[in-house]
């Protein structure tokens, strides 16, 4: 976990000030601090103590190859250099992937992906994108960014080309999908009917590398993005009720079609999150868990409504904070109005005596 000061330590220097504040102001300050701490503690500080090297792809990319001792396999157009792993070159009709050979048995984890997408194509003349996988099977080729459409597990898609040309969504677009193999990813619709959520982020042709953080902990999937290389993480997806088994494999794949791009992976760093679980959770066989999302309807029911909005969109941290703030302000207003009405009634009653 991130080695940051706890909210309690943050509040301690303010005690002399908050005692002079009205109660409602103190509550608002506490809510703001709690929200701030929850957002910024979502991303680990990259402490090497919790880095799992057997699941990490780091320069100079030792352990990559086809030997029995290799920890990473690659396929297709993938090219491994001293500076990057290029899944596809900026050429038409290419597919490439790289997969961890070691199954992951961590219950709580966070993956940091440093990547770069660049090419000669101009606006809307580039494609197709790449995907980060945590799946039961590895090195299965297919039509979804170079991998299988009917996968078991989790997929994060960085899609750079709009296939259905919907006006309500701009590209590049990042989305997430959990699948038990029952439904294929609909590439023609950019995965709209099966996504958990997503965000539009400009990640192409940057002068610097871009970063993606995928956290899975206590049944919650959180995806953050840093496109400015300032360690300024912004939330893209935050969804609860996600169930993922242990023993699956991490990987990355990319594909080009009539349009193309260089899809480069600079690093994939896996961190173990130190999280306490209940005895029931510890005794459960996590390898037998079926990939699912309990807070989402059946994927067949998750279709776009006539306005183009996707149903079951998760509440992000800011939305929850704003809802709490509005509720609190409503309570304060009601309390003030009630106090004024009560005082006027008291004054009126005194005039009768």
mmCIF file of C-alpha atoms in Angstrom:
data_model
loop_
_atom_site.group_PDB
_atom_site.id
_atom_site.type_symbol
_atom_site.label_atom_id
_atom_site.label_comp_id
_atom_site.label_asym_id
_atom_site.label_seq_id
_atom_site.Cartn_x
_atom_site.Cartn_y
_atom_site.Cartn_z
ATOM 1 C CA UNK A 1 0.000 0.000 0.000
ATOM 2 C CA UNK A 2 1.066 3.630 -0.386
ATOM 3 C CA UNK A 3 3.219 4.844 2.476
ATOM 4 C CA UNK A 4 1.352 8.079 3.121
ATOM 5 C CA UNK A 5 0.224 9.767 6.283
ATOM 6 C CA UNK A 6 -3.113 8.527 7.510
ATOM 7 C CA UNK A 7 -6.172 10.828 7.586
ATOM 8 C CA UNK A 8 -5.866 10.900 11.379
ATOM 9 C CA UNK A 9 -2.362 12.392 11.142
ATOM 10 C CA UNK A 10 -3.555 14.896 8.568
ATOM 11 C CA UNK A 11 -6.300 16.074 10.913
ATOM 12 C CA UNK A 12 -4.100 16.359 13.983
ATOM 13 C CA UNK A 13 -2.433 19.717 13.133
ATOM 14 C CA UNK A 14 -5.888 21.218 12.525
ATOM 15 C CA UNK A 15 -7.353 20.513 15.965
ATOM 16 C CA UNK A 16 -6.807 24.040 17.296
ATOM 17 C CA UNK A 17 -8.595 25.471 14.296
ATOM 18 C CA UNK A 18 -11.502 23.056 13.985
ATOM 19 C CA UNK A 19 -12.552 23.570 17.628
ATOM 20 C CA UNK A 20 -13.428 27.143 16.639
ATOM 21 C CA UNK A 21 -15.371 26.054 13.572
ATOM 22 C CA UNK A 22 -19.142 25.501 13.487
ATOM 23 C CA UNK A 23 -20.117 21.849 13.556
ATOM 24 C CA UNK A 24 -21.312 21.844 9.946
ATOM 25 C CA UNK A 25 -17.966 23.298 8.766
ATOM 26 C CA UNK A 26 -16.057 20.650 10.680
ATOM 27 C CA UNK A 27 -18.145 17.907 9.073
ATOM 28 C CA UNK A 28 -17.561 19.362 5.605
ATOM 29 C CA UNK A 29 -13.799 19.551 6.254
ATOM 30 C CA UNK A 30 -13.735 15.956 7.465
ATOM 31 C CA UNK A 31 -15.655 14.727 4.402
ATOM 32 C CA UNK A 32 -13.294 16.583 2.087
ATOM 33 C CA UNK A 33 -10.187 15.202 3.795
ATOM 34 C CA UNK A 34 -11.548 11.674 3.778
ATOM 35 C CA UNK A 35 -12.376 11.924 0.077
ATOM 36 C CA UNK A 36 -8.948 13.397 -0.730
ATOM 37 C CA UNK A 37 -7.154 10.673 1.180
ATOM 38 C CA UNK A 38 -9.205 7.895 -0.430
ATOM 39 C CA UNK A 39 -8.430 9.101 -3.959
ATOM 40 C CA UNK A 40 -4.708 9.600 -3.450
ATOM 41 C CA UNK A 41 -4.202 6.389 -1.467
ATOM 42 C CA UNK A 42 -5.680 4.388 -4.342
ATOM 43 C CA UNK A 43 -2.338 4.326 -6.112
ATOM 44 C CA UNK A 44 0.570 2.555 -4.496
ATOM 45 C CA UNK A 45 3.844 4.429 -4.171
ATOM 46 C CA UNK A 46 5.693 1.734 -6.100
ATOM 47 C CA UNK A 47 7.549 0.443 -3.055
ATOM 48 C CA UNK A 48 9.957 -2.283 -4.145
ATOM 49 C CA UNK A 49 9.047 -4.245 -1.010
ATOM 50 C CA UNK A 50 5.731 -5.230 -2.608
ATOM 51 C CA UNK A 51 6.930 -5.506 -6.204
ATOM 52 C CA UNK A 52 6.328 -9.032 -7.521
ATOM 53 C CA UNK A 53 9.102 -9.535 -10.049
ATOM 54 C CA UNK A 54 7.749 -12.843 -11.320
ATOM 55 C CA UNK A 55 4.725 -10.926 -12.669
ATOM 56 C CA UNK A 56 6.619 -7.775 -13.745
ATOM 57 C CA UNK A 57 8.073 -6.845 -17.131
ATOM 58 C CA UNK A 58 10.985 -4.460 -16.516
ATOM 59 C CA UNK A 59 14.029 -3.329 -18.505
ATOM 60 C CA UNK A 60 16.298 -4.920 -19.660
ATOM 61 C CA UNK A 61 13.504 -7.500 -20.043
ATOM 62 C CA UNK A 62 15.355 -10.480 -18.640
ATOM 63 C CA UNK A 63 13.323 -13.658 -18.580
ATOM 64 C CA UNK A 64 11.591 -12.908 -21.885
ATOM 65 C CA UNK A 65 11.766 -15.666 -24.465
ATOM 66 C CA UNK A 66 10.802 -19.229 -25.243
ATOM 67 C CA UNK A 67 13.088 -21.111 -22.861
ATOM 68 C CA UNK A 68 11.545 -23.239 -20.050
ATOM 69 C CA UNK A 69 12.786 -20.729 -17.447
ATOM 70 C CA UNK A 70 11.266 -17.688 -19.170
ATOM 71 C CA UNK A 71 8.692 -15.681 -17.250
ATOM 72 C CA UNK A 72 7.287 -13.998 -20.376
ATOM 73 C CA UNK A 73 6.345 -15.418 -23.791
ATOM 74 C CA UNK A 74 5.708 -13.309 -26.858
ATOM 75 C CA UNK A 75 3.942 -14.012 -30.126
ATOM 76 C CA UNK A 76 3.280 -12.574 -33.564
ATOM 77 C CA UNK A 77 4.752 -9.233 -34.558
ATOM 78 C CA UNK A 78 6.073 -8.514 -31.036
ATOM 79 C CA UNK A 79 9.618 -7.143 -31.026
ATOM 80 C CA UNK A 80 11.651 -6.994 -27.806
ATOM 81 C CA UNK A 81 14.330 -4.277 -27.691
ATOM 82 C CA UNK A 82 16.419 -2.838 -24.860
ATOM 83 C CA UNK A 83 13.995 0.096 -24.438
ATOM 84 C CA UNK A 84 10.516 -1.252 -25.143
ATOM 85 C CA UNK A 85 8.416 -4.238 -26.156
ATOM 86 C CA UNK A 86 6.703 -3.311 -29.411
ATOM 87 C CA UNK A 87 3.516 -5.341 -29.809
ATOM 88 C CA UNK A 88 2.858 -4.036 -33.318
ATOM 89 C CA UNK A 89 4.812 -1.783 -35.648
ATOM 90 C CA UNK A 90 3.140 1.067 -37.501
ATOM 91 C CA UNK A 91 2.155 -1.290 -40.294
ATOM 92 C CA UNK A 92 -1.128 -2.753 -41.523
ATOM 93 C CA UNK A 93 -2.588 -6.095 -40.417
ATOM 94 C CA UNK A 94 -0.224 -6.882 -37.544
ATOM 95 C CA UNK A 95 -0.925 -8.710 -34.272
ATOM 96 C CA UNK A 96 1.340 -9.237 -31.322
ATOM 97 C CA UNK A 97 1.190 -10.154 -27.649
ATOM 98 C CA UNK A 98 3.312 -10.848 -24.573
ATOM 99 C CA UNK A 99 2.188 -13.086 -21.705
ATOM 100 C CA UNK A 100 3.397 -13.867 -18.220
ATOM 101 C CA UNK A 101 4.129 -17.596 -17.857
ATOM 102 C CA UNK A 102 3.615 -17.528 -14.065
ATOM 103 C CA UNK A 103 -0.001 -17.695 -12.803
ATOM 104 C CA UNK A 104 -0.867 -14.993 -10.269
ATOM 105 C CA UNK A 105 -2.203 -16.161 -6.884
ATOM 106 C CA UNK A 106 -2.474 -12.711 -5.288
ATOM 107 C CA UNK A 107 -5.916 -11.827 -3.962
ATOM 108 C CA UNK A 108 -5.259 -8.071 -3.965
ATOM 109 C CA UNK A 109 -2.946 -6.477 -6.491
ATOM 110 C CA UNK A 110 -2.125 -3.414 -8.529
ATOM 111 C CA UNK A 111 -0.592 -3.387 -11.992
ATOM 112 C CA UNK A 112 1.203 -0.297 -13.342
ATOM 113 C CA UNK A 113 1.566 -0.234 -17.127
ATOM 114 C CA UNK A 114 3.923 2.245 -18.760
ATOM 115 C CA UNK A 115 3.164 2.458 -22.466
ATOM 116 C CA UNK A 116 3.381 4.552 -25.591
ATOM 117 C CA UNK A 117 1.097 4.656 -28.645
ATOM 118 C CA UNK A 118 2.485 6.581 -31.592
ATOM 119 C CA UNK A 119 2.489 6.569 -35.360
ATOM 120 C CA UNK A 120 2.272 8.587 -38.538
ATOM 121 C CA UNK A 121 -1.510 8.429 -38.804
ATOM 122 C CA UNK A 122 -3.417 11.663 -38.373
ATOM 123 C CA UNK A 123 -6.739 12.188 -36.559
ATOM 124 C CA UNK A 124 -9.012 9.110 -36.848
ATOM 125 C CA UNK A 125 -6.533 7.511 -39.260
ATOM 126 C CA UNK A 126 -4.807 5.192 -36.821
ATOM 127 C CA UNK A 127 -5.602 2.007 -34.981
ATOM 128 C CA UNK A 128 -6.589 -0.237 -33.561
ATOM 129 C CA UNK A 129 -5.276 -0.199 -29.969
ATOM 130 C CA UNK A 130 -4.118 -2.658 -27.345
ATOM 131 C CA UNK A 131 -5.429 -4.560 -24.330
ATOM 132 C CA UNK A 132 -4.196 -5.596 -20.890
ATOM 133 C CA UNK A 133 -5.413 -9.052 -19.852
ATOM 134 C CA UNK A 134 -5.841 -11.077 -16.674
ATOM 135 C CA UNK A 135 -7.251 -14.303 -18.056
ATOM 136 C CA UNK A 136 -7.486 -18.038 -17.558
ATOM 137 C CA UNK A 137 -5.789 -18.849 -20.883
ATOM 138 C CA UNK A 138 -2.740 -17.279 -22.445
ATOM 139 C CA UNK A 139 -1.352 -16.928 -25.964
ATOM 140 C CA UNK A 140 -4.778 -17.431 -27.526
ATOM 141 C CA UNK A 141 -4.997 -15.369 -30.698
ATOM 142 C CA UNK A 142 -8.223 -13.786 -31.837
ATOM 143 C CA UNK A 143 -10.072 -10.795 -33.192
ATOM 144 C CA UNK A 144 -9.957 -8.580 -30.073
ATOM 145 C CA UNK A 145 -6.741 -6.577 -30.209
ATOM 146 C CA UNK A 146 -4.891 -9.739 -31.152
ATOM 147 C CA UNK A 147 -6.469 -12.002 -28.533
ATOM 148 C CA UNK A 148 -9.575 -14.119 -27.917
ATOM 149 C CA UNK A 149 -13.040 -12.532 -27.775
ATOM 150 C CA UNK A 150 -14.540 -15.241 -25.512
ATOM 151 C CA UNK A 151 -12.087 -14.941 -22.640
ATOM 152 C CA UNK A 152 -12.348 -15.835 -18.958
ATOM 153 C CA UNK A 153 -11.240 -13.019 -16.672
ATOM 154 C CA UNK A 154 -10.574 -9.292 -16.935
ATOM 155 C CA UNK A 155 -9.649 -7.148 -19.926
ATOM 156 C CA UNK A 156 -8.749 -3.463 -20.126
ATOM 157 C CA UNK A 157 -9.076 -2.082 -23.650
ATOM 158 C CA UNK A 158 -7.244 1.007 -24.892
ATOM 159 C CA UNK A 159 -9.203 1.492 -28.086
ATOM 160 C CA UNK A 160 -7.891 4.145 -30.475
ATOM 161 C CA UNK A 161 -10.321 3.741 -33.383
ATOM 162 C CA UNK A 162 -14.139 4.208 -33.299
ATOM 163 C CA UNK A 163 -15.828 1.386 -35.179
ATOM 164 C CA UNK A 164 -19.471 2.401 -34.713
ATOM 165 C CA UNK A 165 -18.907 6.182 -35.022
ATOM 166 C CA UNK A 166 -21.214 6.999 -32.084
ATOM 167 C CA UNK A 167 -21.273 10.772 -31.451
ATOM 168 C CA UNK A 168 -21.370 10.517 -27.633
ATOM 169 C CA UNK A 169 -17.901 9.018 -27.231
ATOM 170 C CA UNK A 170 -14.486 10.290 -28.279
ATOM 171 C CA UNK A 171 -11.402 8.176 -28.920
ATOM 172 C CA UNK A 172 -8.936 6.975 -27.709
ATOM 173 C CA UNK A 173 -11.252 5.293 -25.201
ATOM 174 C CA UNK A 174 -10.402 3.075 -22.214
ATOM 175 C CA UNK A 175 -12.913 0.482 -21.039
ATOM 176 C CA UNK A 176 -13.039 -2.623 -18.855
ATOM 177 C CA UNK A 177 -14.837 -5.936 -19.225
ATOM 178 C CA UNK A 178 -15.224 -9.003 -16.984
ATOM 179 C CA UNK A 179 -16.160 -12.185 -18.815
ATOM 180 C CA UNK A 180 -16.759 -15.860 -17.970
ATOM 181 C CA UNK A 181 -16.461 -16.882 -21.612
ATOM 182 C CA UNK A 182 -20.188 -16.690 -22.286
ATOM 183 C CA UNK A 183 -20.192 -13.496 -24.332
ATOM 184 C CA UNK A 184 -17.775 -12.222 -26.956
ATOM 185 C CA UNK A 185 -16.400 -8.704 -26.971
ATOM 186 C CA UNK A 186 -18.270 -6.869 -29.735
ATOM 187 C CA UNK A 187 -15.481 -5.160 -31.649
ATOM 188 C CA UNK A 188 -17.906 -3.619 -34.134
ATOM 189 C CA UNK A 189 -19.668 -1.761 -31.306
ATOM 190 C CA UNK A 190 -16.459 -1.033 -29.381
ATOM 191 C CA UNK A 191 -17.635 -3.283 -26.552
ATOM 192 C CA UNK A 192 -20.486 -1.012 -25.466
ATOM 193 C CA UNK A 193 -22.888 -3.771 -24.410
ATOM 194 C CA UNK A 194 -20.435 -5.469 -22.029
ATOM 195 C CA UNK A 195 -18.269 -2.717 -20.568
ATOM 196 C CA UNK A 196 -18.195 -1.878 -16.860
ATOM 197 C CA UNK A 197 -17.350 1.728 -17.573
ATOM 198 C CA UNK A 198 -14.844 3.832 -19.434
ATOM 199 C CA UNK A 199 -13.309 7.198 -20.183
ATOM 200 C CA UNK A 200 -11.911 9.124 -23.123
ATOM 201 C CA UNK A 201 -8.202 9.921 -22.801
ATOM 202 C CA UNK A 202 -5.803 11.360 -25.363
ATOM 203 C CA UNK A 203 -2.830 8.984 -25.221
ATOM 204 C CA UNK A 204 -1.452 9.056 -28.771
ATOM 205 C CA UNK A 205 1.762 10.710 -29.956
ATOM 206 C CA UNK A 206 2.736 12.117 -26.592
ATOM 207 C CA UNK A 207 6.279 13.430 -26.125
ATOM 208 C CA UNK A 208 6.482 11.328 -22.965
ATOM 209 C CA UNK A 209 5.316 7.920 -21.801
ATOM 210 C CA UNK A 210 1.815 7.398 -20.464
ATOM 211 C CA UNK A 211 0.729 5.268 -17.518
ATOM 212 C CA UNK A 212 -2.203 3.077 -16.578
ATOM 213 C CA UNK A 213 -2.846 1.680 -13.080
ATOM 214 C CA UNK A 214 -5.201 -1.256 -12.568
ATOM 215 C CA UNK A 215 -6.107 -2.066 -8.975
ATOM 216 C CA UNK A 216 -8.148 -5.026 -7.787
ATOM 217 C CA UNK A 217 -8.795 -5.214 -4.050
ATOM 218 C CA UNK A 218 -11.658 -6.490 -1.897
ATOM 219 C CA UNK A 219 -13.869 -6.955 -4.946
ATOM 220 C CA UNK A 220 -13.296 -3.440 -6.271
ATOM 221 C CA UNK A 221 -11.782 -2.617 -9.634
ATOM 222 C CA UNK A 222 -10.219 0.832 -10.018
ATOM 223 C CA UNK A 223 -8.462 2.113 -13.115
ATOM 224 C CA UNK A 224 -6.420 5.310 -13.060
ATOM 225 C CA UNK A 225 -4.570 7.081 -15.857
ATOM 226 C CA UNK A 226 -1.595 9.467 -15.941
ATOM 227 C CA UNK A 227 -1.162 10.956 -19.414
ATOM 228 C CA UNK A 228 1.046 13.928 -18.478
ATOM 229 C CA UNK A 229 3.874 12.010 -16.753
ATOM 230 C CA UNK A 230 3.444 14.129 -13.593
ATOM 231 C CA UNK A 231 2.373 11.363 -11.202
ATOM 232 C CA UNK A 232 -1.046 13.017 -11.322
ATOM 233 C CA UNK A 233 -3.433 10.075 -11.451
ATOM 234 C CA UNK A 234 -6.983 10.626 -12.679
ATOM 235 C CA UNK A 235 -9.787 8.150 -12.119
ATOM 236 C CA UNK A 236 -11.203 6.430 -15.190
ATOM 237 C CA UNK A 237 -13.198 3.494 -13.808
ATOM 238 C CA UNK A 238 -14.230 2.598 -10.257
ATOM 239 C CA UNK A 239 -16.524 -0.403 -9.885
ATOM 240 C CA UNK A 240 -17.457 -2.657 -6.967
ATOM 241 C CA UNK A 241 -18.822 -6.170 -6.813
ATOM 242 C CA UNK A 242 -16.128 -7.587 -9.119
ATOM 243 C CA UNK A 243 -15.111 -11.200 -8.503
ATOM 244 C CA UNK A 244 -11.886 -12.465 -10.041
ATOM 245 C CA UNK A 245 -10.197 -15.788 -9.312
ATOM 246 C CA UNK A 246 -6.535 -16.352 -8.570
ATOM 247 C CA UNK A 247 -4.301 -18.439 -10.795
ATOM 248 C CA UNK A 248 -4.898 -16.453 -13.998
ATOM 249 C CA UNK A 249 -2.253 -14.915 -16.279
ATOM 250 C CA UNK A 250 -1.358 -11.318 -17.099
ATOM 251 C CA UNK A 251 -0.637 -10.269 -20.644
ATOM 252 C CA UNK A 252 -0.829 -7.521 -23.249
ATOM 253 C CA UNK A 253 -1.794 -7.681 -26.912
ATOM 254 C CA UNK A 254 -2.334 -5.279 -29.804
ATOM 255 C CA UNK A 255 -3.545 -5.314 -33.378
ATOM 256 C CA UNK A 256 -3.630 -3.136 -36.461
ATOM 257 C CA UNK A 257 -5.943 -3.357 -39.482
ATOM 258 C CA UNK A 258 -6.154 -1.079 -42.478
ATOM 259 C CA UNK A 259 -4.918 1.609 -40.062
ATOM 260 C CA UNK A 260 -1.942 1.201 -37.773
ATOM 261 C CA UNK A 261 0.193 2.463 -34.884
ATOM 262 C CA UNK A 262 3.233 1.502 -32.866
ATOM 263 C CA UNK A 263 1.964 -0.071 -29.621
ATOM 264 C CA UNK A 264 4.838 -0.115 -27.136
ATOM 265 C CA UNK A 265 4.916 -1.551 -23.610
ATOM 266 C CA UNK A 266 7.711 0.036 -21.578
ATOM 267 C CA UNK A 267 6.996 -1.811 -18.353
ATOM 268 C CA UNK A 268 4.359 -3.777 -16.469
ATOM 269 C CA UNK A 269 4.931 -3.673 -12.715
ATOM 270 C CA UNK A 270 2.863 -5.836 -10.388
ATOM 271 C CA UNK A 271 2.479 -4.882 -6.714
ATOM 272 C CA UNK A 272 0.982 -6.964 -3.944
ATOM 273 C CA UNK A 273 -1.498 -5.059 -1.779
ATOM 274 C CA UNK A 274 -1.426 -5.933 1.902
ATOM 275 C CA UNK A 275 -5.135 -6.274 2.694
ATOM 276 C CA UNK A 276 -6.787 -8.153 5.552
ATOM 277 C CA UNK A 277 -9.529 -10.640 4.731
ATOM 278 C CA UNK A 278 -12.131 -12.353 6.866
ATOM 279 C CA UNK A 279 -11.513 -15.995 7.900
ATOM 280 C CA UNK A 280 -14.266 -17.036 5.484
ATOM 281 C CA UNK A 281 -12.507 -15.268 2.611
ATOM 282 C CA UNK A 282 -9.129 -16.751 3.551
ATOM 283 C CA UNK A 283 -10.566 -20.264 3.655
ATOM 284 C CA UNK A 284 -12.257 -19.925 0.283
ATOM 285 C CA UNK A 285 -10.666 -21.569 -2.742
ATOM 286 C CA UNK A 286 -10.050 -18.477 -4.835
ATOM 287 C CA UNK A 287 -9.015 -20.521 -7.856
ATOM 288 C CA UNK A 288 -12.628 -21.751 -8.165
ATOM 289 C CA UNK A 289 -14.217 -18.294 -8.309
ATOM 290 C CA UNK A 290 -16.157 -17.574 -11.494
ATOM 291 C CA UNK A 291 -15.360 -14.164 -13.049
ATOM 292 C CA UNK A 292 -18.439 -12.025 -12.469
ATOM 293 C CA UNK A 293 -19.780 -8.625 -11.446
ATOM 294 C CA UNK A 294 -22.496 -8.836 -8.804
ATOM 295 C CA UNK A 295 -23.555 -5.177 -9.051
ATOM 296 C CA UNK A 296 -24.173 -5.392 -12.776
ATOM 297 C CA UNK A 297 -27.094 -6.960 -14.618
ATOM 298 C CA UNK A 298 -26.529 -9.761 -17.061
ATOM 299 C CA UNK A 299 -24.347 -8.460 -19.922
ATOM 300 C CA UNK A 300 -27.278 -9.125 -22.261
ATOM 301 C CA UNK A 301 -29.266 -6.506 -20.331
ATOM 302 C CA UNK A 302 -26.531 -3.872 -20.452
ATOM 303 C CA UNK A 303 -27.491 -2.140 -23.653
ATOM 304 C CA UNK A 304 -27.373 1.515 -24.517
ATOM 305 C CA UNK A 305 -30.540 3.502 -23.919
ATOM 306 C CA UNK A 306 -31.993 5.755 -26.665
ATOM 307 C CA UNK A 307 -30.018 8.758 -25.393
ATOM 308 C CA UNK A 308 -26.728 6.954 -25.892
ATOM 309 C CA UNK A 309 -25.970 6.638 -22.190
ATOM 310 C CA UNK A 310 -24.746 3.333 -20.832
ATOM 311 C CA UNK A 311 -26.805 1.904 -18.004
ATOM 312 C CA UNK A 312 -25.341 0.841 -14.680
ATOM 313 C CA UNK A 313 -22.553 3.401 -14.872
ATOM 314 C CA UNK A 314 -20.619 3.285 -11.575
ATOM 315 C CA UNK A 315 -20.467 6.200 -9.178
ATOM 316 C CA UNK A 316 -16.985 7.671 -9.145
ATOM 317 C CA UNK A 317 -15.346 9.092 -6.034
ATOM 318 C CA UNK A 318 -16.300 12.655 -6.917
ATOM 319 C CA UNK A 319 -19.931 11.714 -7.581
ATOM 320 C CA UNK A 320 -20.188 10.029 -4.191
ATOM 321 C CA UNK A 321 -18.576 13.055 -2.546
ATOM 322 C CA UNK A 322 -20.986 15.467 -4.269
ATOM 323 C CA UNK A 323 -23.974 13.339 -3.266
ATOM 324 C CA UNK A 324 -22.803 13.334 0.347
ATOM 325 C CA UNK A 325 -22.174 17.083 0.197
ATOM 326 C CA UNK A 326 -25.654 17.787 -1.224
ATOM 327 C CA UNK A 327 -27.251 15.572 1.411
ATOM 328 C CA UNK A 328 -25.317 17.320 4.176
ATOM 329 C CA UNK A 329 -26.201 20.778 2.853
ATOM 330 C CA UNK A 330 -29.849 19.732 2.723
ATOM 331 C CA UNK A 331 -29.711 18.636 6.361
ATOM 332 C CA UNK A 332 -28.028 21.904 7.381
ATOM 333 C CA UNK A 333 -30.614 24.006 5.513
ATOM 334 C CA UNK A 334 -33.479 22.060 7.090
ATOM 335 C CA UNK A 335 -31.917 22.505 10.521
ATOM 336 C CA UNK A 336 -31.504 26.263 10.046
ATOM 337 C CA UNK A 337 -35.065 26.694 8.741
ATOM 338 C CA UNK A 338 -36.389 24.599 11.622
ATOM 339 C CA UNK A 339 -34.480 26.674 14.165
ATOM 340 C CA UNK A 340 -35.798 29.945 12.708
ATOM 341 C CA UNK A 341 -39.389 28.675 12.694
ATOM 342 C CA UNK A 342 -39.046 27.401 16.272
ATOM 343 C CA UNK A 343 -37.616 30.738 17.464
ATOM 344 C CA UNK A 344 -40.441 32.721 15.831
ATOM 345 C CA UNK A 345 -43.036 30.467 17.465
ATOM 346 C CA UNK A 346 -41.376 30.973 20.852
ATOM 347 C CA UNK A 347 -41.472 34.757 20.401
ATOM 348 C CA UNK A 348 -45.126 34.594 19.326
ATOM 349 C CA UNK A 349 -46.047 32.475 22.339
ATOM 350 C CA UNK A 350 -44.364 34.971 24.691
ATOM 351 C CA UNK A 351 -46.621 37.769 23.410
ATOM 352 C CA UNK A 352 -49.694 35.825 24.558
ATOM 353 C CA UNK A 353 -48.522 35.618 28.199
#
